[in-house]
Short mmCIF file of C-alpha atoms and ligand atoms in Angstrom, two decimals:
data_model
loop_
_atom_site.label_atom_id
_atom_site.label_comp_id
_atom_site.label_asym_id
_atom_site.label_seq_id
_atom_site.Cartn_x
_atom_site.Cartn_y
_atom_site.Cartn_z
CA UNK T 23 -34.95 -0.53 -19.49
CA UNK T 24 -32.53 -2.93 -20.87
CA UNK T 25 -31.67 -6.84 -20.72
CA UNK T 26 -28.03 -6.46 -19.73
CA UNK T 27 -25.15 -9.56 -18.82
CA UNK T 28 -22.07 -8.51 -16.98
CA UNK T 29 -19.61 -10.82 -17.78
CA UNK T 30 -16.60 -11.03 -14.55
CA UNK T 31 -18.07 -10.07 -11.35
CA UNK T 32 -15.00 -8.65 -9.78
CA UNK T 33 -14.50 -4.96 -8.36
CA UNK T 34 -15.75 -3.20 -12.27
CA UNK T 35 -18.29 -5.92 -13.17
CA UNK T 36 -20.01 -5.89 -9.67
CA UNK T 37 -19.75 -2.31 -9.54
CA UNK T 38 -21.18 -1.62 -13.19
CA UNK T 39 -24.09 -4.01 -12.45
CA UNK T 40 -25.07 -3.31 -9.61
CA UNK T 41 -25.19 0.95 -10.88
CA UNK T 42 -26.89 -0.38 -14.37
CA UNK T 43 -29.22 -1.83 -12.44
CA UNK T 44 -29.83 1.09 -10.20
CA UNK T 45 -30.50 2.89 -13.36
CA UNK T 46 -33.31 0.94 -14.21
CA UNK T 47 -31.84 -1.98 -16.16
CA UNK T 48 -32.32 -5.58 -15.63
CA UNK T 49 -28.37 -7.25 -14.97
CA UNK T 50 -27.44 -10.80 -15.26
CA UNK T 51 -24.04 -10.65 -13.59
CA UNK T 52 -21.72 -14.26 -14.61
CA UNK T 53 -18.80 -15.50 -13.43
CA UNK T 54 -16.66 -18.84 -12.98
CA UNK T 55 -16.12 -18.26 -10.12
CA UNK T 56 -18.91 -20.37 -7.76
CA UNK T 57 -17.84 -19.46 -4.49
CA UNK T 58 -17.87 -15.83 -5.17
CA UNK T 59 -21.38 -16.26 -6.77
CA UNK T 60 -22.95 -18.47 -3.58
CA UNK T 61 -21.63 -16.03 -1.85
CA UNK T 62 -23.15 -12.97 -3.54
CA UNK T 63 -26.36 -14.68 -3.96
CA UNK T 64 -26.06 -14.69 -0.17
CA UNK T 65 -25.53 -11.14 0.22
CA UNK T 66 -21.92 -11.09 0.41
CA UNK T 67 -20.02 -8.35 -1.39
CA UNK T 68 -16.15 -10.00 -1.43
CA UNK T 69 -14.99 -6.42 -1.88
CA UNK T 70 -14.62 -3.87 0.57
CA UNK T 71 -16.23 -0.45 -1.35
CA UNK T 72 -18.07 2.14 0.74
CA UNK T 73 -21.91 1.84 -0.53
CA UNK T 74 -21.56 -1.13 -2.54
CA UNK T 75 -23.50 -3.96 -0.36
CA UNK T 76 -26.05 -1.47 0.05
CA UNK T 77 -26.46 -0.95 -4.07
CA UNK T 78 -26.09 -4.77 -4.33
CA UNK T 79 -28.30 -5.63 -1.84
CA UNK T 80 -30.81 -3.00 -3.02
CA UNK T 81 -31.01 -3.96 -6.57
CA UNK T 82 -31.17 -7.86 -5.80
CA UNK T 83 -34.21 -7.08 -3.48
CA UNK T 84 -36.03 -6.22 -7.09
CA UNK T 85 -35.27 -8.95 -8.91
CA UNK T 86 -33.44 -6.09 -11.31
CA UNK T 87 -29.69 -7.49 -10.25
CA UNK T 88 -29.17 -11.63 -10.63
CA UNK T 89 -26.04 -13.57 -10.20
CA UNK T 90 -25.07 -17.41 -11.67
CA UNK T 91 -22.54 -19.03 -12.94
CA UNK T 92 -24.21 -20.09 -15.71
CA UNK T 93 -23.37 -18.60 -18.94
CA UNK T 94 -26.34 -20.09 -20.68
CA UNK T 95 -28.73 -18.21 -18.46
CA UNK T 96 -27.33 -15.23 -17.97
CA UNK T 97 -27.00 -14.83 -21.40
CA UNK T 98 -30.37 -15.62 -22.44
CA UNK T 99 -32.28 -12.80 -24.17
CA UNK T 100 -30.02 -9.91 -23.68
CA UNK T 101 -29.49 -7.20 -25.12
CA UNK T 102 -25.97 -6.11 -24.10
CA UNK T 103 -23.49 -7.93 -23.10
CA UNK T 104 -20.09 -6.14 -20.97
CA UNK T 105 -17.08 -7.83 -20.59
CA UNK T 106 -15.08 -7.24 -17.24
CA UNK T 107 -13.15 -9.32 -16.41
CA UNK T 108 -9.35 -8.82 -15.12
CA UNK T 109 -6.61 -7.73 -17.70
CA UNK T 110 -3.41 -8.31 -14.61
CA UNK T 111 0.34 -7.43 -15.89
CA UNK T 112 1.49 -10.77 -18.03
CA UNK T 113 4.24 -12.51 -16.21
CA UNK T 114 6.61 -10.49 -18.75
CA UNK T 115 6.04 -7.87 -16.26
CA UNK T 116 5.16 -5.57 -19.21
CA UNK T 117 2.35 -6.08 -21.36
CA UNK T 118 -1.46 -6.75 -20.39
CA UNK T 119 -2.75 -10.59 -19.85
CA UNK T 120 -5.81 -10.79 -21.94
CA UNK T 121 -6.33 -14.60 -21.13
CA UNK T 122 -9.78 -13.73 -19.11
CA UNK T 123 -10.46 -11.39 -21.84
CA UNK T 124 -10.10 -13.82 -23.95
CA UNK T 125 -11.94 -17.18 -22.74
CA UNK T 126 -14.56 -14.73 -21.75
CA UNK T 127 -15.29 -13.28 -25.61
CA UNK T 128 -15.30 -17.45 -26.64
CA UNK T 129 -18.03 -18.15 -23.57
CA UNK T 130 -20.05 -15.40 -25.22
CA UNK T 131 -19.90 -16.43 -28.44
CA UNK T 132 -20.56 -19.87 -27.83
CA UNK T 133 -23.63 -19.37 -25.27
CA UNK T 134 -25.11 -16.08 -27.26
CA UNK T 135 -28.46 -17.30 -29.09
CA UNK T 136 -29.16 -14.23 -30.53
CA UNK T 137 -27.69 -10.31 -32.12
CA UNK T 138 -26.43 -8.30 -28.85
CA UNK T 139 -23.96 -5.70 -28.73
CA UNK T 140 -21.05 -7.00 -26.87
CA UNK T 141 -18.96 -4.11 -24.55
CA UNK T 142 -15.79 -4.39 -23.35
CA UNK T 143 -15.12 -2.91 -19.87
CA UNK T 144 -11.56 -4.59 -19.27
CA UNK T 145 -8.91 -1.90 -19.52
CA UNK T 146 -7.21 -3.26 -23.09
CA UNK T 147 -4.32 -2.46 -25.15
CA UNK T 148 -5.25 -0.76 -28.01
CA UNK T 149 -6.18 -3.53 -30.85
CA UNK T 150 -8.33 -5.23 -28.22
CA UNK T 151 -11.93 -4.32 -29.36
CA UNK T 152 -10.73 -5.27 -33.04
CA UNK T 153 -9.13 -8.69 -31.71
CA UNK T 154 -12.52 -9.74 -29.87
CA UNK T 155 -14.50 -8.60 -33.30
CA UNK T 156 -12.43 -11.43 -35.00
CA UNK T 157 -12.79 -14.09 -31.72
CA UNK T 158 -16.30 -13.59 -31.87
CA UNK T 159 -16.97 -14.04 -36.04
CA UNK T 160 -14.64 -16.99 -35.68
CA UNK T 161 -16.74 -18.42 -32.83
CA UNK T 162 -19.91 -17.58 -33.83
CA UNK T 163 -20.60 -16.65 -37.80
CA UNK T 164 -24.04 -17.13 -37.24
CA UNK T 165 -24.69 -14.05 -35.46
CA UNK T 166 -22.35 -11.99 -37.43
CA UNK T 167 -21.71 -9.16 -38.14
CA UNK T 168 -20.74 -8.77 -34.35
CA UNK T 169 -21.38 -5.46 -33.00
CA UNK T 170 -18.40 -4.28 -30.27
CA UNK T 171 -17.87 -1.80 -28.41
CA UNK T 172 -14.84 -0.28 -26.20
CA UNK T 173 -16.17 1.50 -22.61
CA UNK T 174 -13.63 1.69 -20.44
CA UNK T 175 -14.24 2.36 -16.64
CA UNK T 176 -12.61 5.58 -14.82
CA UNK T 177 -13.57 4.01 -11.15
CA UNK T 178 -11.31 4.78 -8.31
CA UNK T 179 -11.20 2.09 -5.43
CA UNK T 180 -12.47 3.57 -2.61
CA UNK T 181 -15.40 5.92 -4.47
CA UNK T 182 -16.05 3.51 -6.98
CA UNK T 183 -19.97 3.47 -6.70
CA UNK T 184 -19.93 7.27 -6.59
CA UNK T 185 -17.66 7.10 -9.92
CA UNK T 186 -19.88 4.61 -11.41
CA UNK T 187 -22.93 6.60 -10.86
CA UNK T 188 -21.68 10.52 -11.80
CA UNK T 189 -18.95 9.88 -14.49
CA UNK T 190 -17.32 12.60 -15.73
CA UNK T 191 -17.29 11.35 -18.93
CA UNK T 192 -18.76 8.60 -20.31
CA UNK T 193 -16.13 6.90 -23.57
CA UNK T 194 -17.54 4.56 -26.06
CA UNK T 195 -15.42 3.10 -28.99
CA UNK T 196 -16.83 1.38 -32.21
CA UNK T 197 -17.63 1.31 -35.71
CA UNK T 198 -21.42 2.49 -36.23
CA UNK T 199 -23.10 5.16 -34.70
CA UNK T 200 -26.45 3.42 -34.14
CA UNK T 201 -24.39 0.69 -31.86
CA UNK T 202 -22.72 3.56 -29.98
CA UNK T 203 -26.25 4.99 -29.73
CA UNK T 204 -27.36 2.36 -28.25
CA UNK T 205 -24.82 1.64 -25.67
CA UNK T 206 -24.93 6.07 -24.75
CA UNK T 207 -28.97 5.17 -23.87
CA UNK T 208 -27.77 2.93 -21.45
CA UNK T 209 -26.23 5.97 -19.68
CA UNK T 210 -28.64 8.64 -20.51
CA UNK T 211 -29.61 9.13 -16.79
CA UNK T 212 -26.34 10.07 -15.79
CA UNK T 213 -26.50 13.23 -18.23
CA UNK T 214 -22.88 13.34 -18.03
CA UNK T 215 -20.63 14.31 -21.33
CA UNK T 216 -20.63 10.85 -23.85
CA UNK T 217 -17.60 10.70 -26.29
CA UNK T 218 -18.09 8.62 -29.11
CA UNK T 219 -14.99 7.47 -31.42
CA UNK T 220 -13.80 4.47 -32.71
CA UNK T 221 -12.21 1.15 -31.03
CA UNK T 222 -8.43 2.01 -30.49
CA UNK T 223 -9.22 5.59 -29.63
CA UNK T 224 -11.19 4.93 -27.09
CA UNK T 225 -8.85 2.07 -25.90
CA UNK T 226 -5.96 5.08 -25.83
CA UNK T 227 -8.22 7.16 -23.89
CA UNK T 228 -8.04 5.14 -20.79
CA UNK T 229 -4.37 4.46 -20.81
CA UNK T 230 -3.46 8.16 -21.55
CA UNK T 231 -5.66 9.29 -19.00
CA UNK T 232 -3.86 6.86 -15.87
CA UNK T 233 -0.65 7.44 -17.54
CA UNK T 234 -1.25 11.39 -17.34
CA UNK T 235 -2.29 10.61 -13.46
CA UNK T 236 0.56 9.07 -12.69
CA UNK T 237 2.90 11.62 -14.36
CA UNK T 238 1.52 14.61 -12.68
CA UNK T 239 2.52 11.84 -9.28
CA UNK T 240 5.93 11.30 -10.42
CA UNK T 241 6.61 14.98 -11.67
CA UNK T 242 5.07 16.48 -7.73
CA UNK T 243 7.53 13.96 -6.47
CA UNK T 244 9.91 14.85 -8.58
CA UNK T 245 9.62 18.22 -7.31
CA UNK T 246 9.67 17.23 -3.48
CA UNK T 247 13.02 15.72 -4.17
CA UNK T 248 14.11 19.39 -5.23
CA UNK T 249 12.16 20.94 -2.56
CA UNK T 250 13.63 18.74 0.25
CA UNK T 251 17.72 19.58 -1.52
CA UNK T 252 16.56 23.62 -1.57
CA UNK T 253 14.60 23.72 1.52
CA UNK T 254 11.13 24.44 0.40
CA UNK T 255 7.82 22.99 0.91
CA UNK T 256 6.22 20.67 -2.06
CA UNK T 257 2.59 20.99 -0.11
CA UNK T 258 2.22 24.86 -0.47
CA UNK T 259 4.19 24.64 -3.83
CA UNK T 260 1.60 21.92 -5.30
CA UNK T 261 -1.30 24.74 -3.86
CA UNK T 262 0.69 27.69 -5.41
CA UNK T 263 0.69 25.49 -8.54
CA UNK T 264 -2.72 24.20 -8.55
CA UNK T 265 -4.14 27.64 -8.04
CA UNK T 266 -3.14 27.81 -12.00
CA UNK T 267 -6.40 26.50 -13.33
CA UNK T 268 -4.81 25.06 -16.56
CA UNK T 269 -3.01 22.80 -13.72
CA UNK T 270 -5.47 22.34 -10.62
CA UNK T 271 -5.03 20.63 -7.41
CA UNK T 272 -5.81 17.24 -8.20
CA UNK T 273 -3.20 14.33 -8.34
CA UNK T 274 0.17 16.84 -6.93
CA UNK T 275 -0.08 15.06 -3.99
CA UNK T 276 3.40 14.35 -2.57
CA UNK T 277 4.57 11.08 -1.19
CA UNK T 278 5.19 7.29 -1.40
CA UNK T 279 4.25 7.42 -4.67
CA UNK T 280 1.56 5.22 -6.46
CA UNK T 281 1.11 1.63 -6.46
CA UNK T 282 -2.68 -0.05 -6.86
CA UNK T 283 -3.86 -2.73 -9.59
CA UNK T 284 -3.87 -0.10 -12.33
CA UNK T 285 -1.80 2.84 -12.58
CA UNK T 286 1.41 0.67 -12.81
CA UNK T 287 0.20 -2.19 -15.07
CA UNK T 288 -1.52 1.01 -17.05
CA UNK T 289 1.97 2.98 -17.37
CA UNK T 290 3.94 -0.31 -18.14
CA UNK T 291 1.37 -1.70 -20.79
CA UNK T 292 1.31 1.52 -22.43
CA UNK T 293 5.12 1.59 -22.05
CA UNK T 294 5.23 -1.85 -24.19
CA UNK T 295 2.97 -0.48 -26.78
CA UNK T 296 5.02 2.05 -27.65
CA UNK T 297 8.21 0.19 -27.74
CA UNK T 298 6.65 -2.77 -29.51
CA UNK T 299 6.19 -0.20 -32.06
CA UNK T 300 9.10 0.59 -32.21
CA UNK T 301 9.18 4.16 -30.29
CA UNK T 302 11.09 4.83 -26.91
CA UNK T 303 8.69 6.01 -24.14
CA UNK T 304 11.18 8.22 -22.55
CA UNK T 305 8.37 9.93 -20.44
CA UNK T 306 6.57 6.83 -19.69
CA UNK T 307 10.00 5.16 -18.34
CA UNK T 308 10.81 7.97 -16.26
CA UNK T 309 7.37 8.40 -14.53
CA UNK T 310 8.04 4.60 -13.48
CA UNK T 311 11.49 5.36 -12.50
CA UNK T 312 10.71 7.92 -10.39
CA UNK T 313 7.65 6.03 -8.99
CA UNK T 314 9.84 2.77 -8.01
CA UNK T 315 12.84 5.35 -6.49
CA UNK T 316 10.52 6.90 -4.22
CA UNK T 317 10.21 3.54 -1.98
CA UNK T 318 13.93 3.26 -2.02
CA UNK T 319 14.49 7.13 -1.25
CA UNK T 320 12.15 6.36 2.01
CA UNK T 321 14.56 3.44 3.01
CA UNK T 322 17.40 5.31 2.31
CA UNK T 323 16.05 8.46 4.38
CA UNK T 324 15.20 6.45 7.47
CA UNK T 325 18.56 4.70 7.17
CA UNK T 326 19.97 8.13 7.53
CA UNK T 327 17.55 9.52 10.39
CA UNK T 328 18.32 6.00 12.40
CA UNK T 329 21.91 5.58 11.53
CA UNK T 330 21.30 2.23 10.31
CA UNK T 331 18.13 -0.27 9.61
CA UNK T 332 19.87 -3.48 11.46
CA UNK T 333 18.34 -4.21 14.44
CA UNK T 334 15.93 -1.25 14.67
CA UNK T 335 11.85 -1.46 14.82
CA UNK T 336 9.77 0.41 12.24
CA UNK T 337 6.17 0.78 13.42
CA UNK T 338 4.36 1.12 9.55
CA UNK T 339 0.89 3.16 10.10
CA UNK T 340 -1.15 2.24 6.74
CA UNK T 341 -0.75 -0.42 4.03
CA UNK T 342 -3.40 -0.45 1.61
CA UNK T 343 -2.22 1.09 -1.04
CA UNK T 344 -5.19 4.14 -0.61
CA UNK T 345 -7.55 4.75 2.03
CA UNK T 346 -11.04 3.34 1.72
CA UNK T 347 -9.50 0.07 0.52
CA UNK T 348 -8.81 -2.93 1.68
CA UNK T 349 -6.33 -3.47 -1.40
CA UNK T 350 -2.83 -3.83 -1.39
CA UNK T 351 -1.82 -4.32 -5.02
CA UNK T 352 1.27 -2.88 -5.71
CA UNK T 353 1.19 -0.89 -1.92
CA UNK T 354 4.28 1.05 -1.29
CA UNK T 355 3.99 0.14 2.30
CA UNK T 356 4.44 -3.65 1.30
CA UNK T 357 7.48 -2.69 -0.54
CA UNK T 358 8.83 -0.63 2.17
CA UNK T 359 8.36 -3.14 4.42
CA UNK T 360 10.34 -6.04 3.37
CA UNK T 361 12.84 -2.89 1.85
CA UNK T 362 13.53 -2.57 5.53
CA UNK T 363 13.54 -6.58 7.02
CA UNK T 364 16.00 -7.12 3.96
CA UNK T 365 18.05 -4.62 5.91
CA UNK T 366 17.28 -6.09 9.44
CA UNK T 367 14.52 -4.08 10.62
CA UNK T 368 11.58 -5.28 12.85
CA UNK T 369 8.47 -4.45 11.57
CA UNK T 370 5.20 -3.81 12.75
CA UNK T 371 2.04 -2.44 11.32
CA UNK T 372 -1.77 -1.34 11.65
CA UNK T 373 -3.82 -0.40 8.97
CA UNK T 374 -7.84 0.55 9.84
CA UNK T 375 -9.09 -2.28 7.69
CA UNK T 376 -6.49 -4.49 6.43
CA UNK T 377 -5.78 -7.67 8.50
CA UNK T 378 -4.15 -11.12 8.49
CA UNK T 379 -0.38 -11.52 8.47
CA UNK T 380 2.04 -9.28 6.18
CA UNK T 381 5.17 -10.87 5.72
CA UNK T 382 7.41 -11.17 8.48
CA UNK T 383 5.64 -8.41 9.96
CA UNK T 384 4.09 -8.09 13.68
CA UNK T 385 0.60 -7.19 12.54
CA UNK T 386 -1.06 -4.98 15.61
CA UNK T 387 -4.56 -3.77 16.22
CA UNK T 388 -4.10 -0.31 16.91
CA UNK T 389 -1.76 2.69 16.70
CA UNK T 390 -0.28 2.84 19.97
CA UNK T 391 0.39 -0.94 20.25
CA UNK T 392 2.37 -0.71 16.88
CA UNK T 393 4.31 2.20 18.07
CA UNK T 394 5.50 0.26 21.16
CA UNK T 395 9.12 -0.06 21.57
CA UNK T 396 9.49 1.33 17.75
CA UNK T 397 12.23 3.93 16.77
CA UNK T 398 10.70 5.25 13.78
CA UNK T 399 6.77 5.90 12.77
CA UNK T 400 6.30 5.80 9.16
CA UNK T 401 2.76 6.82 7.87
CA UNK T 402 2.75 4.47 4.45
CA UNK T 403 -1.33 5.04 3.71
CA UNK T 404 -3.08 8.38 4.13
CA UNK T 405 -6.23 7.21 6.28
CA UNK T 406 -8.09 10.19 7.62
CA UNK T 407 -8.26 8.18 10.98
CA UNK T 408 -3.94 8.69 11.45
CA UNK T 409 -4.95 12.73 11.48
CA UNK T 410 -6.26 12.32 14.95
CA UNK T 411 -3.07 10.69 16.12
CA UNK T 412 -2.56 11.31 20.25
CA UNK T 413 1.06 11.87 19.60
CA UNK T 414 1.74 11.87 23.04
CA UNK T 415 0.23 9.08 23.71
CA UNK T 416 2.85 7.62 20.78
CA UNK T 417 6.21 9.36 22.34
CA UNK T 418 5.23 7.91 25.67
CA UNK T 419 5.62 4.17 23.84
CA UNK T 420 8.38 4.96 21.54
CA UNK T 421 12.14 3.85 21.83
CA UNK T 422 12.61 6.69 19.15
CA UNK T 423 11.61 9.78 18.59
CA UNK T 424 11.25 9.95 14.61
CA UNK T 425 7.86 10.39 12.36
CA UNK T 426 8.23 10.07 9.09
CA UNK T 427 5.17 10.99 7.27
CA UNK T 428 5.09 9.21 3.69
CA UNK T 429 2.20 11.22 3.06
CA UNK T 430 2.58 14.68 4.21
CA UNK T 431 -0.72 13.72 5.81
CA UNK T 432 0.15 14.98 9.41
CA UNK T 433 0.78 18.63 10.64
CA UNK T 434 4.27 18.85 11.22
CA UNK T 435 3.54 20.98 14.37
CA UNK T 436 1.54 18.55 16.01
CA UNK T 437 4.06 16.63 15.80
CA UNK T 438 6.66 18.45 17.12
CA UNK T 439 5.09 19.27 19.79
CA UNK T 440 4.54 16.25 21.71
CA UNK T 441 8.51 16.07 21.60
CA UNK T 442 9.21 13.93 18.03
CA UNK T 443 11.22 14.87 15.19
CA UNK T 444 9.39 15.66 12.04
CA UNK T 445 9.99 14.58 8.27
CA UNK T 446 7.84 14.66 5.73
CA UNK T 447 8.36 14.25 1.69
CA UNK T 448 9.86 17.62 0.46
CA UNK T 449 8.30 19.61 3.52
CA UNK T 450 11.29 22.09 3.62
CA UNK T 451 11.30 25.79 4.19
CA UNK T 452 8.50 25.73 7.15
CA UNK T 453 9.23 27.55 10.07
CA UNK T 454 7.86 28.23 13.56
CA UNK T 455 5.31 31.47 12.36
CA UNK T 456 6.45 31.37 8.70
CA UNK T 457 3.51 32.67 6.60
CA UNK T 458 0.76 30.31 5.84
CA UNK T 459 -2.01 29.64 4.00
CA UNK T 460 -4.19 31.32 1.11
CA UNK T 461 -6.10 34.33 0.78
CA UNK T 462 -9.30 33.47 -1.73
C1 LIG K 793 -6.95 5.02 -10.64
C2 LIG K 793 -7.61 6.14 -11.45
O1 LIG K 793 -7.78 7.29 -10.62
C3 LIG K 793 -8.99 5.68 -11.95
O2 LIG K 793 -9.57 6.68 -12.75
C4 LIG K 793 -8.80 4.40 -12.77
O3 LIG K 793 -10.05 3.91 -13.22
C5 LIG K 793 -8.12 3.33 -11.92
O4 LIG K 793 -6.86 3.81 -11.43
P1 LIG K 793 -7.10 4.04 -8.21
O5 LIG K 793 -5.91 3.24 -8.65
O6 LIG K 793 -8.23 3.36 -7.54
O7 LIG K 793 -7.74 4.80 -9.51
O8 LIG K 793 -6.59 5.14 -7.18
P2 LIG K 793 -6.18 6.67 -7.24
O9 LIG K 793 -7.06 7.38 -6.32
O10 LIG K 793 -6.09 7.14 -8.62
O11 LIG K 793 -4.69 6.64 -6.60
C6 LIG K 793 -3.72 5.85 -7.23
C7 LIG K 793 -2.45 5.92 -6.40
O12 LIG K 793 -1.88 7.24 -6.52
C8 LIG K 793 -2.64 5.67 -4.91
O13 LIG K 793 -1.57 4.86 -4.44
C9 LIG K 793 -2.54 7.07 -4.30
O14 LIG K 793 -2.01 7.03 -2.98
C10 LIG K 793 -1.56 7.74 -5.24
N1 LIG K 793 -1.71 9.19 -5.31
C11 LIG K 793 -2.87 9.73 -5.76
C12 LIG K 793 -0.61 10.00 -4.97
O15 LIG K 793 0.43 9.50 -4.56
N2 LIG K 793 -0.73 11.35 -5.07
C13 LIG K 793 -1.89 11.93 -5.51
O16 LIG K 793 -1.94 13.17 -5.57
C14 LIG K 793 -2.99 11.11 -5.86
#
């Protein structure tokens, strides 16, 4: 068991307490932020996570998970100390804001009385760990030398507890093997694969790994663009593909491409690394490219389907920018959306848990009152709950008659057959009977 502070209490630092603690450890979680604390010390979990009030509330029952806002105490006789607080896209719309990383690394080394080994959680451009060494030596020479580590999080909103607790991998950056010892024991329950390397390496790790993500999105996309111009299907194509197990299924997902709080900031900070030193990212740029086309390509194809945006009613079905989230950071539906009122569109839209007012947008509370009077259905956010659809029901309070499934979520078929016209993201070369499916 270990004396552990948690320094940011947002969607990683709650998370990562909250799991340490489950684990056994004792977590002093500290933030600035006093309304979020009251309200944690309350009970209330500000983030909507499947399983994460319960962990919370679990761990606070045994004294094992504490919140303040006091650095002084939360600090106080610890052993570790994780940083994890927000890194957001600077307003240069490039590179990575460490501010909060920042003011964070000067609270610690102003409130720390004594040796701890001080992780950082944050997803930082390479060079971080190294910069918060020299914050912390400057701040604090008494407890030098400082002992830092890089652990970056692989948590996907949505399954974030379940990531938290089985990791595939756990990555730990530094410059002594006893300190990265120390920091692997904190993990050893979750008998999951521990790389050990140093700072910047393990830094890279994390951005390679969303940058790869987001490439194999942009490159299936990429192909659904060729699929839809030659007539083919991109779903059975990504299966065909995925079958390969060099490739696998994961992440060839067609669609509306990917928006959330990391894999774009990820792609563009890594983007500015490499051209601050001096190289040309032509990979990186594209996977961007193609990732920002794909909203415009859906405006452009329901211009086409409608013969015209002006004056026409889009019913949006989904705008978080996943399902099981109640986030909608970078949401393709968002950018869709005012995409289409630019044009002269109404729009109105449901999602299962997002709520309050979106724009200019008629916000409704289910799916049939947003498909009222609406001459095109786009499915923006792949929410199991849209697969059981009463498309009927839909046609019957349509002024259309189009569906246009952003994420080749639906079964064309279905669809069809309660009277509405079909399109999907490169979902070519199906027809009535063709041959389907896989034999193992
Ligand atoms: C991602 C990484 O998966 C996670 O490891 C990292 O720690 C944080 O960033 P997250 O952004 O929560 O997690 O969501 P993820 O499930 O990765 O999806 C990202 C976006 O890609 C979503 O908009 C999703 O709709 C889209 N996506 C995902 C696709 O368009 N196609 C796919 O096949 C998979």
């Amino acid at each position: 068991m270990a004396r552990i502070a948690i320094v940011g209490v947002g969607y990683v630092g709650l998370t990562t307490g909250a799991c340490l603690a489950q684990s056994g450890h004792v977590v002093a979680c500290v933030d600035v932020d006093h309304a979020r604390i009251e309200g944690l010390r309350r009970g209330v979990v500000p983030i909507f996570e499947p399983g994460l009030t319960d962990i919370v509330a679990d761990n606070q029952r045994t004294g094992r998970l504490t919140f303040t806002t006091d650095f002084g105490e939360a600090l106080a006789d610890v052993e570790f100390v994780f940083i994890a607080v927000g890194t957001p896209m600077a307003d240069d719309g490039r590179s990575a804001d460490l501010r909060f990383v920042h003011s964070a690394v000067r609270d610690i080394g102003r409130h720390l009385m004594a040796p701890a080994i001080v992780i950082n959680k944050s997803t930082s451009p390479i060079g971080t760990g190294c910069a918060i060494s020299r914050i912390l030596e400057e701040e604090n020479p008494r407890l030098s030398p400082w002992r830092v580590v890089s652990n970056p999080e692989f948590l996907r909103e949505g399954c974030a507890v379940f990531d938290c607790l089985h990791p595939a991998r756990i990555v730990l950056g530094g410059t002594d093997e006893p300190t990265l010892e120390a920091v692997a024991e904190l993990y050893a329950d979750l008998r999951c694969p521990v790389i050990k390397t140093d700072l910047n390496s393990a830094e890279m790790i994390k951005y390679a790994s969303n940058a790869f993500l987001a490439t194999r999105i942009s490159f299936i996309n990429e192909v659904a663009r060729i699929c839809d111009a030659l007539d083919a299907d991109v779903s059975t194509v990504a299966q065909g593909m995925g079958l390969d197990p060099r490739i696998g299924q994961e992440f060839l997902r067609a669609g509306l491409g990917y928006g959330g709080s990391c894999f774009p900031k990820d792609v563009a900070a890594l983007r500015a690394m490499a051209a601050d030193a001096g190289l040309h990212p032509q990979l990186l740029m594209a996977v961007a490219e193609i990732n920002d086309d794909q909203r415009r390509w859906v405006v452009e194809r329901l211009e086409r389907e409608l013969g015209g945006i002006q004056g026409k009613v889009v019913a949006i079905f989904g705008l978080s920018f996943k399902p099981e989230t109640d986030d909608l950071r970078g949401a393709p539906a968002l950018d869709i959306a005012s995409r289409l009122s630019a044009l002269g569109a109404e729009i109105r839209v449901y999602d299962p848990v997002v709520r309050g007012r979106v724009g200019g947008a008629v916000v409704c509370s289910s799916v049939e009152s947003t498909a009222e009077s609406a001459d095109a259905i786009l499915l923006a956010t792949d929410w199991s709950e849209f697969r059981g659809v009463d498309w009927n029901k839909v046609r019957s309070v349509m002024r259309g008659r189009l569906v246009f499934d952003g994420r080749n979520l639906l079964d064309p078929e279905q669809v069809e057959a309660a009277g509405l016209k079909y399109v999907g993201v490169g979902r070519g070369g199906r027809r009535l009977g063709s041959p389907v499916g896989v034999t193992p």
